[in-house]
Short mmCIF file of C-alpha atoms and ligand atoms in Angstrom, two decimals:
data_model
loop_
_atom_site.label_atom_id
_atom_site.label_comp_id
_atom_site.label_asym_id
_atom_site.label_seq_id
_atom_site.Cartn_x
_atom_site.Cartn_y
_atom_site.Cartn_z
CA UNK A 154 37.90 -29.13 -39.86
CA UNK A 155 39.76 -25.93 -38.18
CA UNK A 156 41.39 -26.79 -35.21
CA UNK A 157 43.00 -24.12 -32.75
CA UNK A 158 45.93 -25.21 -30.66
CA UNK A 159 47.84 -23.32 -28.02
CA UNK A 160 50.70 -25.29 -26.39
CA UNK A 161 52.94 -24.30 -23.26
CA UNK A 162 56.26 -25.13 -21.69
CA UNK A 163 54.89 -28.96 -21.06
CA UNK A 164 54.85 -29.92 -25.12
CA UNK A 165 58.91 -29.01 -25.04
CA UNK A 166 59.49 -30.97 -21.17
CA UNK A 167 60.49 -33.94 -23.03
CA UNK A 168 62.96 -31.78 -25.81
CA UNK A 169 64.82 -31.48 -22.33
CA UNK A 170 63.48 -27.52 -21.87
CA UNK A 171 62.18 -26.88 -18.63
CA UNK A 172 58.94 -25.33 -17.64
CA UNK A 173 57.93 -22.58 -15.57
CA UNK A 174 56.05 -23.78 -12.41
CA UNK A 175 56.23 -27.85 -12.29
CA UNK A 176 58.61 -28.68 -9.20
CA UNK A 177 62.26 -27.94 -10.28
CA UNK A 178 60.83 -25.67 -12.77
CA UNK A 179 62.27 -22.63 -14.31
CA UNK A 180 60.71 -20.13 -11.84
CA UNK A 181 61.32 -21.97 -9.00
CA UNK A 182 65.90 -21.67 -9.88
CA UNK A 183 65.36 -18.23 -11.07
CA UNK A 184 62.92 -15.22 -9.58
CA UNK A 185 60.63 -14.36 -12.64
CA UNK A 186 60.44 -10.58 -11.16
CA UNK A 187 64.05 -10.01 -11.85
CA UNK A 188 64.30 -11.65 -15.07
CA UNK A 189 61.18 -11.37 -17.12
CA UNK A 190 59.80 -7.57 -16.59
CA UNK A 191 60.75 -4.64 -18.79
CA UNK A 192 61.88 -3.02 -15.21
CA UNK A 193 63.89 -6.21 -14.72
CA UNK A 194 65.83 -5.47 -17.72
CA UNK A 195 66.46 -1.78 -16.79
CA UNK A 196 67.63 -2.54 -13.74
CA UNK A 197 69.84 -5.21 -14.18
CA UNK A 198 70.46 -6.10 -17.97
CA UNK A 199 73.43 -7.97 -17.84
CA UNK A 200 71.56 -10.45 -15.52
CA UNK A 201 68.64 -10.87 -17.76
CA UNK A 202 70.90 -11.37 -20.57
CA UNK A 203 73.14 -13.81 -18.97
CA UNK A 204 69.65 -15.72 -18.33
CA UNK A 205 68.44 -15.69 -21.65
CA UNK A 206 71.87 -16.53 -22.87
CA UNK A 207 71.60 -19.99 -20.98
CA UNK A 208 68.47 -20.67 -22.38
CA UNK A 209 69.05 -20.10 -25.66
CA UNK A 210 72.40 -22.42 -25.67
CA UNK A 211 69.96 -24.63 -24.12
CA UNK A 212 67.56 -24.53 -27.03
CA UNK A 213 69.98 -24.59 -29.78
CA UNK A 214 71.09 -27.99 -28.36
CA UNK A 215 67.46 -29.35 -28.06
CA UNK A 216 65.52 -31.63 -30.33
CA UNK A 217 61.49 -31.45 -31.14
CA UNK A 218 60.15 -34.13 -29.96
CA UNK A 219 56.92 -36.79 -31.18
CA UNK A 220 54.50 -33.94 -30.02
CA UNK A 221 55.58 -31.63 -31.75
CA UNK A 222 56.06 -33.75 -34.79
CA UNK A 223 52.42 -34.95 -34.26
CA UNK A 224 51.41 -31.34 -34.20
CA UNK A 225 52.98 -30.95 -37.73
CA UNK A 226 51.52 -33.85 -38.85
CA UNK A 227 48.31 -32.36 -37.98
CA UNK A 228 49.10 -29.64 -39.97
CA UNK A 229 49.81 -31.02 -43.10
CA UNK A 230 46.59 -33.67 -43.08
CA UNK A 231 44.31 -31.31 -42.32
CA UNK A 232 45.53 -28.60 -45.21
CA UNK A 233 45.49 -31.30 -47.41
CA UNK A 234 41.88 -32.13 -46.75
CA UNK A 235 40.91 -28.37 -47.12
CA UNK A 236 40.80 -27.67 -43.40
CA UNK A 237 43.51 -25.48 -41.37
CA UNK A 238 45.67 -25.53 -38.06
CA UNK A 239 45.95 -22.60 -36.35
CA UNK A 240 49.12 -23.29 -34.43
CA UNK A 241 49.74 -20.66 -30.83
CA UNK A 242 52.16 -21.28 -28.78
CA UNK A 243 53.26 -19.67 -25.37
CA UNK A 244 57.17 -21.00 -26.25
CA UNK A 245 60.07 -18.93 -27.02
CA UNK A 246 61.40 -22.66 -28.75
CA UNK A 247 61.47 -22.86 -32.58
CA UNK A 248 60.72 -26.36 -31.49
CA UNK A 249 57.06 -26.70 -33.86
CA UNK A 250 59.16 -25.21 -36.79
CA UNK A 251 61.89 -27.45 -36.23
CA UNK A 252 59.36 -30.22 -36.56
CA UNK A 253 57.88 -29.61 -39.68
CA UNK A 254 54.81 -27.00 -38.73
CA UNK A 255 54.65 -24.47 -41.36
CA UNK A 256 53.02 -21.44 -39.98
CA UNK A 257 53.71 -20.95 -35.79
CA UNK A 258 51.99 -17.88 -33.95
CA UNK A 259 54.90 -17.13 -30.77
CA UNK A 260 52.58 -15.17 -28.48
CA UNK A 261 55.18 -14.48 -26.68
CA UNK A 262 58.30 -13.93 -29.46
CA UNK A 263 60.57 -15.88 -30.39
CA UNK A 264 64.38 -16.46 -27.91
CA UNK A 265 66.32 -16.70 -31.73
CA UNK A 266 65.40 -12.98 -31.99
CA UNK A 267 66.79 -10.02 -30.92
CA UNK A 268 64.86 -6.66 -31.05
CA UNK A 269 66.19 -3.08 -30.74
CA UNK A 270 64.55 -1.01 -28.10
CA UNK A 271 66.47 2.01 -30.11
CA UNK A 272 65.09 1.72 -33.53
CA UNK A 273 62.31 -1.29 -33.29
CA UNK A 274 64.69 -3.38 -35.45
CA UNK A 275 63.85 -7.16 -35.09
CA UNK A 276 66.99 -9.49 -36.23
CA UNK A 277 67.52 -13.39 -36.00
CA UNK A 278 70.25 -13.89 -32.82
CA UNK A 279 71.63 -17.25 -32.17
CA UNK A 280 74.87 -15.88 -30.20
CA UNK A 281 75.34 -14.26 -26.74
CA UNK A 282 73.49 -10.50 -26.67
CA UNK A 283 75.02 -8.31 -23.83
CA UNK A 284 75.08 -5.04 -23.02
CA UNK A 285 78.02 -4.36 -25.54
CA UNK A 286 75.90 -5.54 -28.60
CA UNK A 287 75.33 -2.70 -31.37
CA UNK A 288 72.32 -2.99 -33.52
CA UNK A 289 72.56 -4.19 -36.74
CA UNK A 290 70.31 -1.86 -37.93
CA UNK A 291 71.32 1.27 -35.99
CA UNK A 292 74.28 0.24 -34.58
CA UNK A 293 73.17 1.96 -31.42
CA UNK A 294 74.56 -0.23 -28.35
CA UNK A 295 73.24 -1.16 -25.24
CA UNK A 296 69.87 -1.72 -26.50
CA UNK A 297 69.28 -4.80 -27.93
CA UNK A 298 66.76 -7.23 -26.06
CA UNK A 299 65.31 -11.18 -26.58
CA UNK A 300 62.17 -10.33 -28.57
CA UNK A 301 60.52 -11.70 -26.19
CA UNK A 302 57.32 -10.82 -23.81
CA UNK A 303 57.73 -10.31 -20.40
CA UNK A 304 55.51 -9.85 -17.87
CA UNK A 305 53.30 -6.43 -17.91
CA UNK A 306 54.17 -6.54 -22.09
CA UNK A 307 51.30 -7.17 -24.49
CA UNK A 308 51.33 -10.47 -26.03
CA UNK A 309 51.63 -10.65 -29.74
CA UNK A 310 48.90 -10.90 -32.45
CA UNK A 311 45.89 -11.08 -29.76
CA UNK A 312 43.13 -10.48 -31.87
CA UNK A 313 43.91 -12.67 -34.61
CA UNK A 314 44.40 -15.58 -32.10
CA UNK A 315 40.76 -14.27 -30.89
CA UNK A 316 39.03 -14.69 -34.19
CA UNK A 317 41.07 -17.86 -35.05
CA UNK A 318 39.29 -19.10 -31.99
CA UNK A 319 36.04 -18.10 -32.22
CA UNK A 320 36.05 -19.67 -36.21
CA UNK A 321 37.64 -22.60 -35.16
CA UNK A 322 35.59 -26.55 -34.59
CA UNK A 323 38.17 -27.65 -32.16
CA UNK A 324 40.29 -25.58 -28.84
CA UNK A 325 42.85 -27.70 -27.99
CA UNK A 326 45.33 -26.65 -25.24
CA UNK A 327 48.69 -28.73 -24.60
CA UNK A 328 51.48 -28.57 -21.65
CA UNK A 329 50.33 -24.90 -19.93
CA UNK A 330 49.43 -24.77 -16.54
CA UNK A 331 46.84 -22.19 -18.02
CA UNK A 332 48.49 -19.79 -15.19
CA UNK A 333 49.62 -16.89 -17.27
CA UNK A 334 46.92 -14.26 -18.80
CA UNK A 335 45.67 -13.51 -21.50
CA UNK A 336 46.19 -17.23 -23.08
CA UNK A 337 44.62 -18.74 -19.37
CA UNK A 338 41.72 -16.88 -20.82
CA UNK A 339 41.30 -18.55 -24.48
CA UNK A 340 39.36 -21.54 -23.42
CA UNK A 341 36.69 -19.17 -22.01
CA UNK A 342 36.65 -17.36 -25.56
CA UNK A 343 36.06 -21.16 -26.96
CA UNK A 344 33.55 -22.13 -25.13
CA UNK A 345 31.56 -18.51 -25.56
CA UNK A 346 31.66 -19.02 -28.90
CA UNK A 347 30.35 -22.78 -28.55
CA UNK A 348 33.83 -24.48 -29.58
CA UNK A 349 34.70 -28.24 -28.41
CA UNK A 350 37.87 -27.90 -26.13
CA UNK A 351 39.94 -30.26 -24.91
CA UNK A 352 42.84 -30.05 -22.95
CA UNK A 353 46.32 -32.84 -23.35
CA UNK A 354 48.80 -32.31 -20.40
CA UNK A 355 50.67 -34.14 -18.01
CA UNK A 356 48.20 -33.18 -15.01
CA UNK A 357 45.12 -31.36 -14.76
CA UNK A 358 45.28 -27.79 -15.11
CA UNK A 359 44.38 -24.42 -13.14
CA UNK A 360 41.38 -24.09 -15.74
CA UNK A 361 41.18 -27.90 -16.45
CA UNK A 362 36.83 -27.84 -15.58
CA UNK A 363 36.78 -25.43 -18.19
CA UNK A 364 37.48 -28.29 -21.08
CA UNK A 365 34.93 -31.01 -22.61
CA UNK A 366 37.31 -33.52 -22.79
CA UNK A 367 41.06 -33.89 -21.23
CA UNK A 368 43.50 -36.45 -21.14
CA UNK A 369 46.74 -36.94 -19.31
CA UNK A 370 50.23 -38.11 -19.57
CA UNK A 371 53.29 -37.15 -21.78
CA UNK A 372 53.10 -35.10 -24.29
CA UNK A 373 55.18 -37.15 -26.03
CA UNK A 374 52.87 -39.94 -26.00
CA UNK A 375 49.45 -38.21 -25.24
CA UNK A 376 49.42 -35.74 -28.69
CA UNK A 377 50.57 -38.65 -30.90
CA UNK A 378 47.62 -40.68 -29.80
CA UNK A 379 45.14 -37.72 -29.93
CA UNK A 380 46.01 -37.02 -33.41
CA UNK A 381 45.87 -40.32 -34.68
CA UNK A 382 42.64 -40.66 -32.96
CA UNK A 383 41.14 -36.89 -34.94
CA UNK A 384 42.60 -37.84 -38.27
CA UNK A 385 40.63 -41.35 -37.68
CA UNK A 386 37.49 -39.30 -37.34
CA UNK A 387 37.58 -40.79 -33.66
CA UNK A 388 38.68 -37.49 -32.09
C1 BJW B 584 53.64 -31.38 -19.36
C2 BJW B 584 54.81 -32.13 -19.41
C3 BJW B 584 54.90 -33.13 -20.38
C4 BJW B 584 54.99 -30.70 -17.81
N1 BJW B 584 53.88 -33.33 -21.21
N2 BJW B 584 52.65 -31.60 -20.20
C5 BJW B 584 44.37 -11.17 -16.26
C6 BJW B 584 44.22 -10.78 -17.58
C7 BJW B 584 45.33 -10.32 -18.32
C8 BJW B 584 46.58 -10.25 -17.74
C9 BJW B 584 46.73 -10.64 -16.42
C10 BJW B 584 45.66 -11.09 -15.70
N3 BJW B 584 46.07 -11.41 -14.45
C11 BJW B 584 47.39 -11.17 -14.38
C12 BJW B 584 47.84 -10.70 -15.57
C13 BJW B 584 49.26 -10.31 -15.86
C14 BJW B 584 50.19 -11.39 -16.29
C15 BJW B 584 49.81 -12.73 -15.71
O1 BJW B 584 49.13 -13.54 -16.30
N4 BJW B 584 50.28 -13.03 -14.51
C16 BJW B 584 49.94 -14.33 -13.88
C17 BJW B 584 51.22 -14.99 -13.41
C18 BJW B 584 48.91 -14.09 -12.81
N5 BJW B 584 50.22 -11.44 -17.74
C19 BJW B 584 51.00 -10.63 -18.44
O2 BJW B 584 51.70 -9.78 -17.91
C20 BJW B 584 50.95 -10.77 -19.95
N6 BJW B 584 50.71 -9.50 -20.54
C21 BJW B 584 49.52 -8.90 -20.46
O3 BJW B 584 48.60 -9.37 -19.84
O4 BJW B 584 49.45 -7.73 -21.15
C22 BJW B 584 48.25 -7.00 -21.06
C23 BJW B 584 48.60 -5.57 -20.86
C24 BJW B 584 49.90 -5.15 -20.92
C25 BJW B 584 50.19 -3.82 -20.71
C26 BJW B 584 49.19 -2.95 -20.43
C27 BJW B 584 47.88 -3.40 -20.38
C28 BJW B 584 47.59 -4.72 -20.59
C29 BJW B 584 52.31 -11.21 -20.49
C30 BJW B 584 52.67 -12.57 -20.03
C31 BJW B 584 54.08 -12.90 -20.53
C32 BJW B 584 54.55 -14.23 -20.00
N7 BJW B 584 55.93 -14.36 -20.23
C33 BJW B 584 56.56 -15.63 -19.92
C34 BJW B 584 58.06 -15.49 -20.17
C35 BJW B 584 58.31 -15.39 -21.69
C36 BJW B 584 59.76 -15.39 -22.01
C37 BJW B 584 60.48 -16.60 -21.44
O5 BJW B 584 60.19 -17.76 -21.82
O6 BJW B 584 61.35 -16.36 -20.59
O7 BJW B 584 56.01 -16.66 -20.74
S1 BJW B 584 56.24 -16.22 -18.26
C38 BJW B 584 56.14 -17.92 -18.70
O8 BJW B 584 54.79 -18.39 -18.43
C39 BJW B 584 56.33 -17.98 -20.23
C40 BJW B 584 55.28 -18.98 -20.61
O9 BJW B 584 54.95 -18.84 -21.99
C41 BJW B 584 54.14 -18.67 -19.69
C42 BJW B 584 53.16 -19.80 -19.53
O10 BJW B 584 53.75 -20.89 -18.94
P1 BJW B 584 53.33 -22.37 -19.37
O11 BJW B 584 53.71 -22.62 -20.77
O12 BJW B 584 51.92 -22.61 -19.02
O13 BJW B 584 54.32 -23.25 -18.47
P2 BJW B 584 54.09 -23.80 -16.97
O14 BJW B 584 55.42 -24.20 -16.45
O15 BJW B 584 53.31 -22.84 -16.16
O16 BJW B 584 53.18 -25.09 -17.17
C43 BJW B 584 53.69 -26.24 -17.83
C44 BJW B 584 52.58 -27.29 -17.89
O17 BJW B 584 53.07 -28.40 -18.62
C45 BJW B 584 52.13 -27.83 -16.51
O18 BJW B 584 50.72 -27.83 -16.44
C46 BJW B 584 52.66 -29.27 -16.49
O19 BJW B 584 51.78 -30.17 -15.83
C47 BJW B 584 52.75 -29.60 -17.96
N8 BJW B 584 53.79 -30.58 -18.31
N9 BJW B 584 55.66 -31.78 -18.38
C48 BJW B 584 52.77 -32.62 -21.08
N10 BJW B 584 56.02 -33.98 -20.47
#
């Protein structure tokens, strides 16, 4: 069996990361429009790095949790038995790799990199980045950045995710509000291409009619139970 998954904020909630748009969310304490844009950054650097900072002392003191452990186990039965995962995820976490999974697609890079708008150089950054930083590769300062995507940027490694849908027997979305374009849109490339979808979150999504099956509650508890339930030939 192939199985696609794409997971959002919700599969870290319970690592203690926040997500975006539940109440007390991310981008409800901070303004996404002067934090996560390219014009953001130009503007106002220090402030987007002081952001990112937080979060990545944030993530360095987080733990994965049982869904993303579940996730890994996935992984591993499922290349064993001569089927593949094809692992997506909106997070900037190393969370999934941190749990075991072996091969992670981070549409939307990775917070433990650092990228040099100078010279293209990407570097793994587990310190502070300011405006001060020189480049490792250049040494150019002033413009290193989280190799990250921000809003208006173009997500990373779209059409392989595209054709590692379309190939796939099983969709399966976890913890995204299925707000943010293009992965909102990856369902609809599922189901055009006749795939099963279902979608595991805490609460039903903005595209939740759009999957065959869903089921809510923790990730923590709900992706466990849902793996169990595939590798029993239940799912
Ligand atoms: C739990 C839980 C628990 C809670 N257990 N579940 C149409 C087509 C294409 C693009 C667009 C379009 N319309 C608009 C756009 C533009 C834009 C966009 O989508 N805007 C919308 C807001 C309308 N998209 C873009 O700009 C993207 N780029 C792009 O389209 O490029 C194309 C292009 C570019 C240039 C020229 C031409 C074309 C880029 C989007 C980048 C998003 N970046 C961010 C920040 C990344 C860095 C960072 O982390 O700071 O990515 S924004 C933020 O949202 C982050 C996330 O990955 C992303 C998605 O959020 P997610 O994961 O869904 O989190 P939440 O909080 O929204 O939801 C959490 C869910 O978990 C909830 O449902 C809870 O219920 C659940 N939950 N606890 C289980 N315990």
């Amino acid at each position: 069996m192939r199985v696609f998954v794409l997971t959002g904020a919700g599969i870290s909630a319970e690592s203690g990361l926040g997500t975006f748009r539940d109440p007390g969310g991310i981008w409800e304490r901070f303004d996404p429009m002067k934090l996560a844009t390219p014009e953001a950054f130009a503007s106002d650097p220090e402030q987007v790095h002081a952001f990112y900072n937080l979060r990545r002392r944030d993530l360095l003191a987080a733990e994965p949790n049982e869904g993303h452990r579940a996730l890994a186990r996935l992984e591993a039965a499922l290349t064993a038995s001569g089927g593949s995962l094809y692992l997506c995820t909106q997070n900037i976490d190393d969370l999934h790799e941190r749990a075991g999974s072996r091969v992670v697609h981070h549409m939307h890079g990775e917070l433990l990199k650092a990228r040099c708008t100078g010279c293209g150089a990407v570097v793994e950054w587990r310190g502070e980045l300011d405006v001060a930083t020189a480049c490792p590769g250049c040494g150019r300062r002033g413009g290193m950045r989280p190799d990250v995507v921000w809003f208006g940027e173009m997500p990373v490694g779209l059409d392989e995710a595209a054709m590692a849908i379309e190939t796939s027997d099983l969709f399966v979305s976890i913890g995204t509000s299925g707000s943010v374009y293009p992965a909102a849109g990856f369902v609809d490339i599922a189901r055009e291409a006749g795939v099963r979808t279902a979608e595991l979150n805490l609460e039903p999504s903005d595209n939740a009619w759009a999957f065959d099956e869903r089921r809510y509650g923790p990730a923590g508890e709900v992706v466990p139970a849902f793996v169990e339930s595939l590798l029993a030939g239940r799912g």
